[in-house]
Coordinates of C-alpha atoms in Angstrom, one line a residue:
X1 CA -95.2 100.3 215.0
X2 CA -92.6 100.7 217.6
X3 CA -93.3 102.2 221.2
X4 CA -92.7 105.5 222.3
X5 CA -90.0 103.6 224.7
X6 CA -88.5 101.3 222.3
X7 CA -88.4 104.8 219.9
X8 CA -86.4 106.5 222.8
X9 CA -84.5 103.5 223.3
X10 CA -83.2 103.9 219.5
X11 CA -82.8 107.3 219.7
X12 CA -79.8 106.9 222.7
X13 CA -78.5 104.6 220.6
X14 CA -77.8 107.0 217.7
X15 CA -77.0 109.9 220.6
X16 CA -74.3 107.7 221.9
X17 CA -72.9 107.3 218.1
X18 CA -72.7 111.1 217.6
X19 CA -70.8 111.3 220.4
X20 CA -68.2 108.6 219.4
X21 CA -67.7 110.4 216.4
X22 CA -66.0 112.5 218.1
X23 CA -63.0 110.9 219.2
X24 CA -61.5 110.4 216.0
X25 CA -60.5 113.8 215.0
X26 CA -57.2 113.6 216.1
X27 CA -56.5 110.7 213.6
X28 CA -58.5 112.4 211.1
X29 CA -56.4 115.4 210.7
X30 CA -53.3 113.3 210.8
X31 CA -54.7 111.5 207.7
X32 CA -55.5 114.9 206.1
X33 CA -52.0 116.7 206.8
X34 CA -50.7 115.5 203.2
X35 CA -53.2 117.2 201.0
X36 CA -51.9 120.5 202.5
X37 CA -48.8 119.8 200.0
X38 CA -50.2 117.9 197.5
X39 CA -52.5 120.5 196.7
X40 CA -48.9 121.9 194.8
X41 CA -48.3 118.7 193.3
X42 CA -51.7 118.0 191.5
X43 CA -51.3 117.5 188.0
X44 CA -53.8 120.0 186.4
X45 CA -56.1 117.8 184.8
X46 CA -56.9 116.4 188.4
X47 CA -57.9 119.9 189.8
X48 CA -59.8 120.3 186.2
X49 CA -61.8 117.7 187.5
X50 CA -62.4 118.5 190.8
X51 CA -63.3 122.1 189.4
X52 CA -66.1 120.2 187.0
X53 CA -67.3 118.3 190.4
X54 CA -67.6 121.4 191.6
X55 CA -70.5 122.2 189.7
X56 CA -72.0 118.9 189.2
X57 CA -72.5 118.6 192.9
X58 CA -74.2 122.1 192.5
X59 CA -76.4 121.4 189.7
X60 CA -77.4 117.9 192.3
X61 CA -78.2 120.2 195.0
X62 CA -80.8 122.2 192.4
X63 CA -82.3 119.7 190.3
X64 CA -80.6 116.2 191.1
X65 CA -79.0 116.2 187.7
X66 CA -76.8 113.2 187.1
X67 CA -76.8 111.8 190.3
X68 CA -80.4 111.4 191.0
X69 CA -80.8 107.8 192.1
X70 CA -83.8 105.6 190.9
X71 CA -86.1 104.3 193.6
X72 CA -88.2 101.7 192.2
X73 CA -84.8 99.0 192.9
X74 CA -85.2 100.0 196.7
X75 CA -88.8 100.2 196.9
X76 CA -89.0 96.6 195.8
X77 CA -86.6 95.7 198.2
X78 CA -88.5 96.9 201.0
X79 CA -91.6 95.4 199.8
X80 CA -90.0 92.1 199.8
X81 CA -88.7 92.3 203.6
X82 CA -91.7 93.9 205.0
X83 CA -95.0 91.8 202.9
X84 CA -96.7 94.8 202.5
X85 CA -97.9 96.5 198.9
X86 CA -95.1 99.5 198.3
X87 CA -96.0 101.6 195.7
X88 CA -94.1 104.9 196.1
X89 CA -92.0 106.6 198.7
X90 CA -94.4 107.8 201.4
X91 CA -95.8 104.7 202.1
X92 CA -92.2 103.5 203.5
X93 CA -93.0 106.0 206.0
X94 CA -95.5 103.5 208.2
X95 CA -92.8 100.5 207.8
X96 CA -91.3 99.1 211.2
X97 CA -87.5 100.1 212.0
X98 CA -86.6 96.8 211.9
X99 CA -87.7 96.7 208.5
X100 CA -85.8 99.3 207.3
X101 CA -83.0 98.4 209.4
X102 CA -82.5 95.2 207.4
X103 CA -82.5 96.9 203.4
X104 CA -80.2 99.7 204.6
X105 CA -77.2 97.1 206.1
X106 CA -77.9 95.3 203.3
X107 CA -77.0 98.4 201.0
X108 CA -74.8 99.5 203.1
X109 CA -72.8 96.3 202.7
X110 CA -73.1 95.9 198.8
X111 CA -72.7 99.1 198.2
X112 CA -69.0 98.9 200.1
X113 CA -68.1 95.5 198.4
X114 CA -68.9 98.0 194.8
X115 CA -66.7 100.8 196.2
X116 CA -63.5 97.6 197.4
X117 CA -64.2 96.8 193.5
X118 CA -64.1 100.4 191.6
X119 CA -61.0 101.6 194.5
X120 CA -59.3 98.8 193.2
X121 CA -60.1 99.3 189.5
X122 CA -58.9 102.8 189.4
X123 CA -56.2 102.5 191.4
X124 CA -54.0 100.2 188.7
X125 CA -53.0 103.7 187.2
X126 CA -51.8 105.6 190.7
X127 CA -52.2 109.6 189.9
X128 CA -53.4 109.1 186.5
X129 CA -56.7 106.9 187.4
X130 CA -57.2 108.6 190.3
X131 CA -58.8 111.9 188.3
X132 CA -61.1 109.0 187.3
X133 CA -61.6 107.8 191.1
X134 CA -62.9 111.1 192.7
X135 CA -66.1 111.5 190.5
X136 CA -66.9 107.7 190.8
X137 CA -66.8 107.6 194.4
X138 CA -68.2 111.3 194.7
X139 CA -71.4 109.9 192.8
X140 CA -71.5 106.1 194.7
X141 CA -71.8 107.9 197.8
X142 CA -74.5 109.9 196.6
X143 CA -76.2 106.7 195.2
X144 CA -75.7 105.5 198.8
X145 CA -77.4 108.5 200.4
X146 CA -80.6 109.1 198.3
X147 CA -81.0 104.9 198.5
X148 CA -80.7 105.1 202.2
X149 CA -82.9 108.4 202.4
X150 CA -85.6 106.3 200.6
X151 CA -85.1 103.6 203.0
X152 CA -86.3 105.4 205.5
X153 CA -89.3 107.1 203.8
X154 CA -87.5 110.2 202.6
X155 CA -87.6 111.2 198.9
X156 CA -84.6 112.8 197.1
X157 CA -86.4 113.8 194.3
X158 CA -87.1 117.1 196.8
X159 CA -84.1 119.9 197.5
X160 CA -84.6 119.8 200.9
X161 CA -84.0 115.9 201.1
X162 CA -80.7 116.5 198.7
X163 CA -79.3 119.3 200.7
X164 CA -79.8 116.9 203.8
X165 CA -78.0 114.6 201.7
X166 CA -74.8 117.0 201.4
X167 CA -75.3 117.5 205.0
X168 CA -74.5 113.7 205.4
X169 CA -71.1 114.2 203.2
X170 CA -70.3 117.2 204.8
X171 CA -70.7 115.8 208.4
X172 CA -68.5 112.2 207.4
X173 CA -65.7 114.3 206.3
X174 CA -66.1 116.9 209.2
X175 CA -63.9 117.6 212.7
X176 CA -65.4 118.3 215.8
X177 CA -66.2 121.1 215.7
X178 CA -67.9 121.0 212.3
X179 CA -69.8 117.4 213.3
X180 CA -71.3 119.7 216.1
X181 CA -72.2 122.6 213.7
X182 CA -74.1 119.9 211.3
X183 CA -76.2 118.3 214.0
X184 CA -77.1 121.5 214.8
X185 CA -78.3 122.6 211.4
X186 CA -79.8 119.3 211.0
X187 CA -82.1 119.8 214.4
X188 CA -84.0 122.1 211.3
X189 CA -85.0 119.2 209.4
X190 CA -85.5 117.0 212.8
X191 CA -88.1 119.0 214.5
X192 CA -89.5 120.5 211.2
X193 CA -88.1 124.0 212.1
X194 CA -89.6 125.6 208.4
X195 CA -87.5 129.0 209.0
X196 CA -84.6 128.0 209.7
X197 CA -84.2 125.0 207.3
X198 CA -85.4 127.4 204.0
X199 CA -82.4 129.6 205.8
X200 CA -79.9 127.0 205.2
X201 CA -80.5 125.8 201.8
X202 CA -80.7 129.1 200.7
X203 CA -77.3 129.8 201.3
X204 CA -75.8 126.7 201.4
X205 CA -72.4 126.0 200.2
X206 CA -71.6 123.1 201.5
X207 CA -71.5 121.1 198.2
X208 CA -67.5 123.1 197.8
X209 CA -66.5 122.2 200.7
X210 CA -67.8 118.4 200.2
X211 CA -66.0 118.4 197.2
X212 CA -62.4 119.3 198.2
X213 CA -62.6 117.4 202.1
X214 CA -64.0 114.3 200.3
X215 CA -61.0 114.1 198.5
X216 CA -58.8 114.8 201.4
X217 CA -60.7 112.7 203.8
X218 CA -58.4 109.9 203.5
X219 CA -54.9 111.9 203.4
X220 CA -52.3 109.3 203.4
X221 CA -54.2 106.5 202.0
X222 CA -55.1 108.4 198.9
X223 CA -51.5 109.5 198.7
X224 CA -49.9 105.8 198.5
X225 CA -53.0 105.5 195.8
X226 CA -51.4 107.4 193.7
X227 CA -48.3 104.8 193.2
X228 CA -49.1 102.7 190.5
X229 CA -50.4 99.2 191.3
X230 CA -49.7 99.6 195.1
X231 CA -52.6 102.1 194.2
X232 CA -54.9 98.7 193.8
X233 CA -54.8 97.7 197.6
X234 CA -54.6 101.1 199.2
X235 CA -57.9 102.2 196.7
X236 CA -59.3 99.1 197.5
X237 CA -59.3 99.7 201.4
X238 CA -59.6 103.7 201.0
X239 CA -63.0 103.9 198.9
X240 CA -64.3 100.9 200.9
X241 CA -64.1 102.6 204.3
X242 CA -65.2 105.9 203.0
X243 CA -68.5 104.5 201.4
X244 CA -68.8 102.5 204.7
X245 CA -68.7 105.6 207.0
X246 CA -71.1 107.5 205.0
X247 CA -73.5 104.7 204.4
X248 CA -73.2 104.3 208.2
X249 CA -73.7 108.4 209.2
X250 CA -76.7 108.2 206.5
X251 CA -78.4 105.4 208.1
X252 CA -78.2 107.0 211.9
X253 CA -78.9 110.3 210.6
X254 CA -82.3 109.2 208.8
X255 CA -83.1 106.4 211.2
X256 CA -83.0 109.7 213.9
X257 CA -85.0 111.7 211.9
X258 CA -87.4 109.2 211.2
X259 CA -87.7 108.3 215.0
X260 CA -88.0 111.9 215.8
X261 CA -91.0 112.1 213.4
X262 CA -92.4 109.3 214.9
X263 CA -92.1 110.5 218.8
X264 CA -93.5 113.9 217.2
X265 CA -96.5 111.6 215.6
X266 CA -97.2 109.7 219.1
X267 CA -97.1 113.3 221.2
X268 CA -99.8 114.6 218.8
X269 CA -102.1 111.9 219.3
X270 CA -101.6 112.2 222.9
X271 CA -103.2 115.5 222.4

């Protein structure tokens, strides 16, 4: 197990990348300023869709419904990078960062290389495929998420681990102002604050607003999607940086809450 300095050490590492996030709002809302008028151009079926995501993301948030990963393909991974007998979620909990450092880059980078592949796939049809794109991509990142959550000892099959999880989505596809009102909501689940995290997922509903920003996230590259078979490289590259940066906020967002834990674990044996 890692030192109470090496754990602080870690943790400034992840506080300098929250801050870093910041300074790319300005290009961010750039990217965003074509959805404003292609919300008028949006062949029905599309919005049908998104209305249908809607409540699938919903139905995740209650009872994991479709989207509910499987953890046994992670759990094996870990167990062959750390040597050690894995048998269910909590004991990931006592593995060394390093450890799960190494499965969660690994997933973040195949699971990017699936996202190039499906970007690319659906964007052969422009507008028409890309009803098809949204739901795929909604449920890889999810995949993503729960896959890293259990990489770091967290299990999805509870709420309050999937409503962190919309957290994650929500804070990707967030401006400054709203990355700063996530880290503060997450502080509930970092320092086990009970109140004030039951608060939140009772009235979350954040899975809307995932819904239409994640489709928005990537203005102008999503836009040149939609022409057919340019739509293949500009998918391609689109769903690929988007399942990147999400696979990236995931891991620093879990890697900090499982530090936190950790410097909460050393300060009670102190005691």
């Amino acid at each position: 197990m890692e030192s109470r300095e090496e754990l602080l050490l870690e943790l400034k590492t992840i506080e300098k990348w929250e801050k870093d996030q910041n300074g790319i709002w300005f290009w961010e809302r750039i990217g965003r300023l074509p959805f404003k008028l292609l919300d008028k151009i949006t062949p029905a079926f599309v919005q049908k869709k998104i209305s249908v995501l809607l409540d699938e993301l919903g139905q995740y948030v209650q009872t994991g419904g479709q989207y509910l990963t499987q953890e046994k393909y992670i759990l094996t991974k870990l167990e062959k990078v750390s040597k050690q007998d894995i048998t269910e979620v909590k004991d990931v909990s006592h593995l060394p960062l390093t450890t799960m450092d190494t499965v969660s880059a690994d997933l973040r980078a195949n699971r990017s290389k699936i996202a190039t592949l499906q970007g690319a796939t659906t964007g052969v049809g422009g507008i028409f495929t890309l009803a098809v794109d949204i739901p795929m991509l909604l449920g890889l990142s999810l995949k993503t998420l729960q896959e890293i959550a259990i990489t770091y000892g967290y299990d999805p099959n509870e709420r309050e681990e999937r409503v962190f999880i919309v957290k994650c989505l929500q804070y990707v596809s967030a401006d400054i102002v709203g990355k700063q009102a996530i880290l503060k909501e997450l502080s509930a689940f970092y320092y086990r604050n009970t109140e004030t995290k039951q608060e939140m997922i009772s009235q979350l509903q954040g899975w809307r607003e995932v819904v239409y920003t994640y489709r928005d996230q990537f203005g102008w590259k999503k836009l040149l999607q939609m022409v057919p078979v340019a739509g293949i490289i500009f998918g391609a590259f689109t769903n690929r940086s988007m399942v990147n940066d999400i696979a990236e906020a995931g891991i620093m967002l879990y890697k900090k809450r499982r530090i936190i834990d950790r410097l909460e674990q050393t300060r009670e044996e102190v005691k």
